[in-house]
Structures are given as C-alpha cells and as structure tokens.
Tab-separated table of C-alpha atoms in Angstrom:
chain	number	residue	atom	x	y	z
A	1	MET	CA	-0.143	0.038	-0.207
A	2	THR	CA	1.238	3.813	-0.831
A	3	PRO	CA	1.421	5.462	2.063
A	4	THR	CA	-0.697	8.325	2.061
A	5	ILE	CA	0.250	12.314	2.478
A	6	ARG	CA	-1.901	11.805	5.590
A	7	TRP	CA	0.403	8.924	7.025
A	8	VAL	CA	3.433	11.007	5.736
A	9	GLN	CA	2.511	14.101	8.173
A	10	THR	CA	1.791	12.191	10.878
A	11	ARG	CA	5.347	10.364	10.177
A	12	LEU	CA	7.135	13.569	10.112
A	13	ARG	CA	5.522	14.900	13.218
A	14	ASP	CA	6.200	11.889	15.068
A	15	LEU	CA	9.963	12.585	14.234
A	16	GLY	CA	9.608	15.929	15.266
A	17	PHE	CA	9.137	17.783	11.866
A	18	GLU	CA	6.332	20.317	12.316
A	19	PRO	CA	4.284	19.488	9.007
A	20	GLY	CA	1.561	21.901	9.851
A	21	PRO	CA	-2.133	20.081	10.031
A	22	ILE	CA	-2.898	16.575	10.083
A	23	ASP	CA	-5.287	16.758	7.042
A	24	GLY	CA	-3.784	14.537	4.081
A	25	LEU	CA	-3.439	17.878	1.986
A	26	ARG	CA	0.103	18.660	0.836
A	27	GLY	CA	1.351	22.445	1.145
A	28	PRO	CA	4.435	24.268	1.672
A	29	ARG	CA	4.232	23.514	5.615
A	30	THR	CA	4.544	20.122	4.584
A	31	ASP	CA	7.065	20.255	1.802
A	32	ALA	CA	9.404	22.231	4.426
A	33	ALA	CA	9.101	19.352	6.781
A	34	ILE	CA	10.001	16.919	4.448
A	35	THR	CA	12.997	18.793	3.115
A	36	ALA	CA	14.188	19.389	7.048
A	37	PHE	CA	13.684	15.330	7.413
A	38	LYS	CA	15.848	14.512	4.546
A	39	ARG	CA	18.359	17.197	5.442
A	40	SER	CA	18.727	15.525	8.787
A	41	ILE	CA	19.485	11.995	7.440
A	42	GLY	CA	21.576	13.165	4.734
A	43	PHE	CA	19.678	13.110	1.849
A	44	ARG	CA	19.589	15.963	-0.632
A	45	ALA	CA	17.394	18.776	1.016
A	46	ARG	CA	14.421	19.241	-0.965
A	47	PRO	CA	10.513	18.487	-0.645
A	48	TYR	CA	10.520	15.681	-3.837
A	49	LEU	CA	8.875	12.425	-1.785
A	50	GLY	CA	10.323	9.702	-3.537
A	51	PRO	CA	10.660	5.647	-2.288
A	52	LEU	CA	13.743	6.187	-0.302
A	53	THR	CA	12.511	9.419	1.368
A	54	LEU	CA	9.349	7.224	2.131
A	55	GLU	CA	11.266	4.147	3.081
A	56	ALA	CA	13.886	6.226	5.583
A	57	LEU	CA	10.355	7.719	7.087
A	58	LYS	CA	9.105	4.217	7.702
A	59	GLU	CA	12.310	2.923	9.259
A	60	THR	CA	13.561	6.021	11.086
A	61	LYS	CA	12.948	5.356	14.700
A	62	VAL	CA	11.285	8.065	17.219
A	63	ALA	CA	14.099	9.032	19.772
A	64	ASP	CA	13.007	8.636	23.311
A	65	GLY	CA	13.015	12.034	24.778
A	66	PRO	CA	14.937	12.714	28.119
A	67	ALA	CA	12.425	12.861	31.025
A	68	TRP	CA	13.014	16.432	31.927
A	69	MET	CA	11.126	17.107	28.224
A	70	ALA	CA	8.192	14.888	29.583
A	71	ALA	CA	7.963	17.120	32.203
A	72	ALA	CA	8.156	20.355	30.261
A	73	ALA	CA	5.540	19.224	27.823
A	74	GLN	CA	3.073	18.332	30.865
A	75	VAL	CA	2.998	22.216	31.522
A	76	ARG	CA	3.124	23.544	28.073
A	77	GLY	CA	0.730	26.433	27.580
A	78	LEU	CA	0.228	27.681	31.490
A	79	HIS	CA	0.438	31.382	31.669
A	80	GLU	CA	1.805	33.096	34.544
A	81	ALA	CA	-1.229	35.247	35.075
A	82	ARG	CA	-3.991	32.982	34.319
A	83	ASP	CA	-2.271	30.110	36.090
A	84	THR	CA	-0.657	31.333	38.747
A	85	SER	CA	-1.368	29.151	41.884
A	86	ARG	CA	-1.073	26.092	39.376
A	87	LEU	CA	2.472	26.897	38.355
A	88	ARG	CA	3.629	27.882	41.755
A	89	SER	CA	2.383	24.634	43.268
A	90	TRP	CA	4.345	22.764	40.260
A	91	PHE	CA	7.533	24.727	40.842
A	92	ASP	CA	10.247	22.444	42.637
A	93	ARG	CA	10.232	23.696	46.429
A	94	SER	CA	13.764	25.267	45.989
A	95	VAL	CA	11.993	27.872	43.889
A	96	SER	CA	8.495	27.838	44.707
A	97	TRP	CA	8.824	31.334	46.871
A	98	ILE	CA	8.585	33.086	43.757
A	99	ASP	CA	5.554	34.759	42.243
A	100	PRO	CA	5.813	34.338	38.396
A	101	ARG	CA	3.776	37.465	37.524
A	102	GLU	CA	6.904	39.553	39.457
A	103	ILE	CA	10.198	37.764	39.209
A	104	PRO	CA	11.419	36.412	35.847
A	105	TRP	CA	10.718	32.150	36.176
A	106	CYS	CA	12.544	30.760	33.302
A	107	GLY	CA	15.174	29.192	35.545
A	108	ALA	CA	12.447	28.291	37.845
A	109	PHE	CA	11.067	25.902	34.791
A	110	VAL	CA	14.392	24.563	33.726
A	111	ALA	CA	15.227	23.779	37.460
A	112	THR	CA	11.638	21.985	38.055
A	113	CYS	CA	11.517	19.950	34.703
A	114	HIS	CA	15.312	18.606	35.862
A	115	ARG	CA	14.379	17.904	39.519
A	116	LYS	CA	10.888	16.557	38.308
A	117	ALA	CA	13.410	13.945	36.451
A	118	ASP	CA	15.668	13.593	38.871
A	119	PRO	CA	14.790	14.694	42.483
A	120	GLY	CA	18.529	14.524	43.302
A	121	ILE	CA	19.915	16.541	40.482
A	122	ALA	CA	22.453	19.329	41.780
A	123	LEU	CA	21.106	22.548	40.343
A	124	PRO	CA	23.153	25.827	39.514
A	125	GLU	CA	23.690	28.021	42.396
A	126	ASN	CA	20.560	30.469	42.290
A	127	PRO	CA	18.883	28.478	39.455
A	128	LEU	CA	16.940	31.434	38.857
A	129	GLY	CA	19.385	33.762	37.149
A	130	ALA	CA	19.569	32.352	33.929
A	131	ARG	CA	23.392	32.642	33.256
A	132	ASN	CA	24.282	30.345	35.871
A	133	TRP	CA	22.803	27.589	33.929
A	134	GLY	CA	26.042	28.070	31.663
A	135	LYS	CA	27.796	25.763	34.668
A	136	PHE	CA	25.300	23.041	35.043
A	137	GLY	CA	26.304	19.687	34.277
A	138	LYS	CA	28.560	19.325	31.055
A	139	ALA	CA	28.777	20.906	28.275
A	140	CYS	CA	26.894	19.445	24.888
A	141	PRO	CA	26.102	20.055	21.118
A	142	PRO	CA	22.333	21.594	20.526
A	143	VAL	CA	20.327	18.451	20.427
A	144	PHE	CA	17.052	17.854	21.288
A	145	GLY	CA	16.564	18.093	25.013
A	146	ALA	CA	19.609	20.396	25.633
A	147	THR	CA	19.751	23.124	28.337
A	148	LEU	CA	20.076	26.311	26.129
A	149	VAL	CA	21.694	29.237	27.769
A	150	PHE	CA	20.922	32.587	25.816
A	151	TRP	CA	22.061	35.974	26.434
A	152	ARG	CA	19.533	39.003	26.146
A	153	GLY	CA	19.988	42.690	26.375
A	154	SER	CA	23.788	42.496	25.662
A	155	LYS	CA	26.233	39.683	25.229
A	156	SER	CA	28.477	41.484	27.726
A	157	GLY	CA	25.412	42.063	30.412
A	158	TRP	CA	23.908	40.062	32.960
A	159	LYS	CA	20.876	39.239	31.739
A	160	GLY	CA	19.662	35.867	29.910
A	161	HIS	CA	17.289	33.273	29.324
A	162	VAL	CA	17.172	29.526	29.616
A	163	GLY	CA	15.295	27.187	28.346
A	164	PHE	CA	15.225	23.278	26.504
A	165	TYR	CA	16.120	22.790	22.896
A	166	HIS	CA	13.243	21.634	21.140
A	167	GLY	CA	14.504	22.102	17.539
A	168	GLU	CA	15.999	24.262	15.410
A	169	ASP	CA	15.794	26.131	11.354
A	170	ASP	CA	18.515	27.376	9.741
A	171	THR	CA	18.733	30.526	12.148
A	172	HIS	CA	16.741	30.106	15.084
A	173	PHE	CA	16.967	27.644	18.105
A	174	HIS	CA	12.987	26.497	18.971
A	175	VAL	CA	13.098	26.628	22.556
A	176	LEU	CA	10.660	25.081	25.103
A	177	GLY	CA	11.012	27.425	27.933
A	178	GLY	CA	8.774	29.452	30.797
A	179	ASN	CA	8.465	33.102	30.501
A	180	GLN	CA	8.227	33.401	27.073
A	181	SER	CA	5.278	35.617	26.376
A	182	ASN	CA	4.453	35.058	30.045
A	183	ALA	CA	3.819	31.620	29.339
A	184	VAL	CA	5.022	28.189	28.492
A	185	THR	CA	5.329	27.773	25.006
A	186	VAL	CA	7.957	26.828	22.125
A	187	SER	CA	9.734	30.305	20.661
A	188	ARG	CA	12.378	31.064	18.104
A	189	ILE	CA	15.614	32.414	19.603
A	190	ALA	CA	18.351	33.509	17.257
A	191	LYS	CA	21.496	31.173	17.265
A	192	GLY	CA	23.659	34.378	17.555
A	193	ARG	CA	22.135	34.708	21.259
A	194	LEU	CA	23.434	31.396	22.083
A	195	LEU	CA	26.113	30.957	25.007
A	196	GLY	CA	26.157	27.453	25.365
A	197	ALA	CA	24.330	23.868	25.872
A	198	ARG	CA	24.180	21.693	28.361
A	199	TRP	CA	23.481	18.376	29.558
A	200	PRO	CA	23.182	17.052	33.344
A	201	ALA	CA	26.392	15.313	34.429
A	202	GLY	CA	26.476	11.610	34.444
A	203	GLU	CA	23.900	11.078	31.937
A	204	PRO	CA	24.577	10.100	28.154
A	205	VAL	CA	23.778	12.496	25.376
A	206	THR	CA	21.240	10.087	23.534
A	207	THR	CA	19.500	12.847	21.284
A	208	ARG	CA	20.585	14.446	18.158
A	209	PRO	CA	19.410	17.799	16.652
A	210	ILE	CA	15.866	18.516	14.973
A	211	PHE	CA	15.611	20.345	11.900
A	212	LEU	CA	12.397	22.203	11.458
A	213	ALA	CA	10.670	24.255	8.922
A	214	PRO	CA	10.504	27.852	10.539
A	215	SER	CA	7.021	28.538	10.856
A	216	GLY	CA	5.074	27.548	13.639
A	217	ALA	CA	6.778	29.413	16.720
A	218	PRO	CA	6.896	32.732	17.161
A	219	ILE	CA	10.455	34.543	17.387
A	220	THR	CA	11.057	36.236	20.734
A	221	THR	CA	13.815	38.970	21.360
A	222	ASN	CA	13.004	40.201	24.886
A	223	GLU	CA	11.490	36.704	26.740
A	224	ALA	CA	8.823	37.792	29.283
C-alpha cells in the first residue's frame, strides 16, 4: 500500500518535524518538513517524496526524549497570570517561593523540569539566574532536550534566558521554555544569542538535532 500524505504528515510530526495540520493535504509546511527531515538524514534537501524518502520515514526510529522534556511538555501553555497558583504548586520547592507575575521564571521552569526527572540532581547556585545555567552539568551539542543558555540585552551584560532545545531551523533555535510571552511555550530564539548548551552530568547524550521549518513558532528577542 502506498503511504498517504496523512501518514507522511503523522510520521513527520512523530519524528519532530512539524508538517502543519494533519489533513492529508500537501502544502508548503508539509514540503518544508519533508525537506528538513531529508536534510537531517543526509539526503538532498528538497521536498521530493520518492521511494527512498518514504522508506527512510518508515525505518527512522522515534527517539525517546529525556524525562525532563516530558515534564516540560505537561505544563506547556500555562500562563503566569491565568495559571499562577498552578505554576507555583508545580514549581520545585527550591523555587516555589517566587511569584511568576513579578519575578522572571525561566530558570525556575528549567530547574523544576530537571528535579521532576531526577529529584537528587544538583542545580546551579541560584537557578533563577539564567546565565548561571552555563555551568550546569556538562557541555553538549545543541540536541533535543539540551539546556540552552542565551544572552539577553547585551552579550557582555548579566541578563539572560534559559530553556530546552526543541528543534532548530537555519537561523533560530526552537526553545521550549517558561516566561516566553509570559507562558510555557515554544519560541524561536536567534542562534547568535546562544551562550552554551548543557546536559546533566553523568547522563549520556542520547538525542540528536531536530531540523524544523521556521513556521509554527514566534520569534522572541526579549523573553517575558
């Protein structure tokens, strides 16, 4: 049986490549996802959907994401004003004293996700400071689930932002983080703002980069 476009779209989404609506209609977002998938496996990056590409879609395994990414996904969409009490009760006790409406909470979000995955994990001193995550764990490549640390305002300044690698396109990382438009969202952050990527010490890096089309996530320059 020849796979349908709906199957292709579903498979692309399962593998982390956003094809747009799963509607069986092949449009520019589906073509962009096909192109991104082919680039990720070393095929010529174009939207041609031939037998080799279909076979690769069938054979490529869906990587299990780190446990902290599952924790992050569970609260995606929570807003600091609309869901204040729920956020505060979800936060790890080391940061649960903050009011997310008043204090930047991207670091609290990352700290809580890591503590949900490993209650004994060593957090940075003052995990609320985004740049403090630059010394967390060990350095790693930007891959799915990596903790990404960014500068904000000025590279030489003290302000920053921290979140999890969710994917990337040619110019931006797609970051799953808190305090992005005042909520837990996936936003695009320019690659030039990256200070470093980190992974929990003692944990093997088991994931890979995920290449996405630019559409589907807003660009942010001043996370709040």
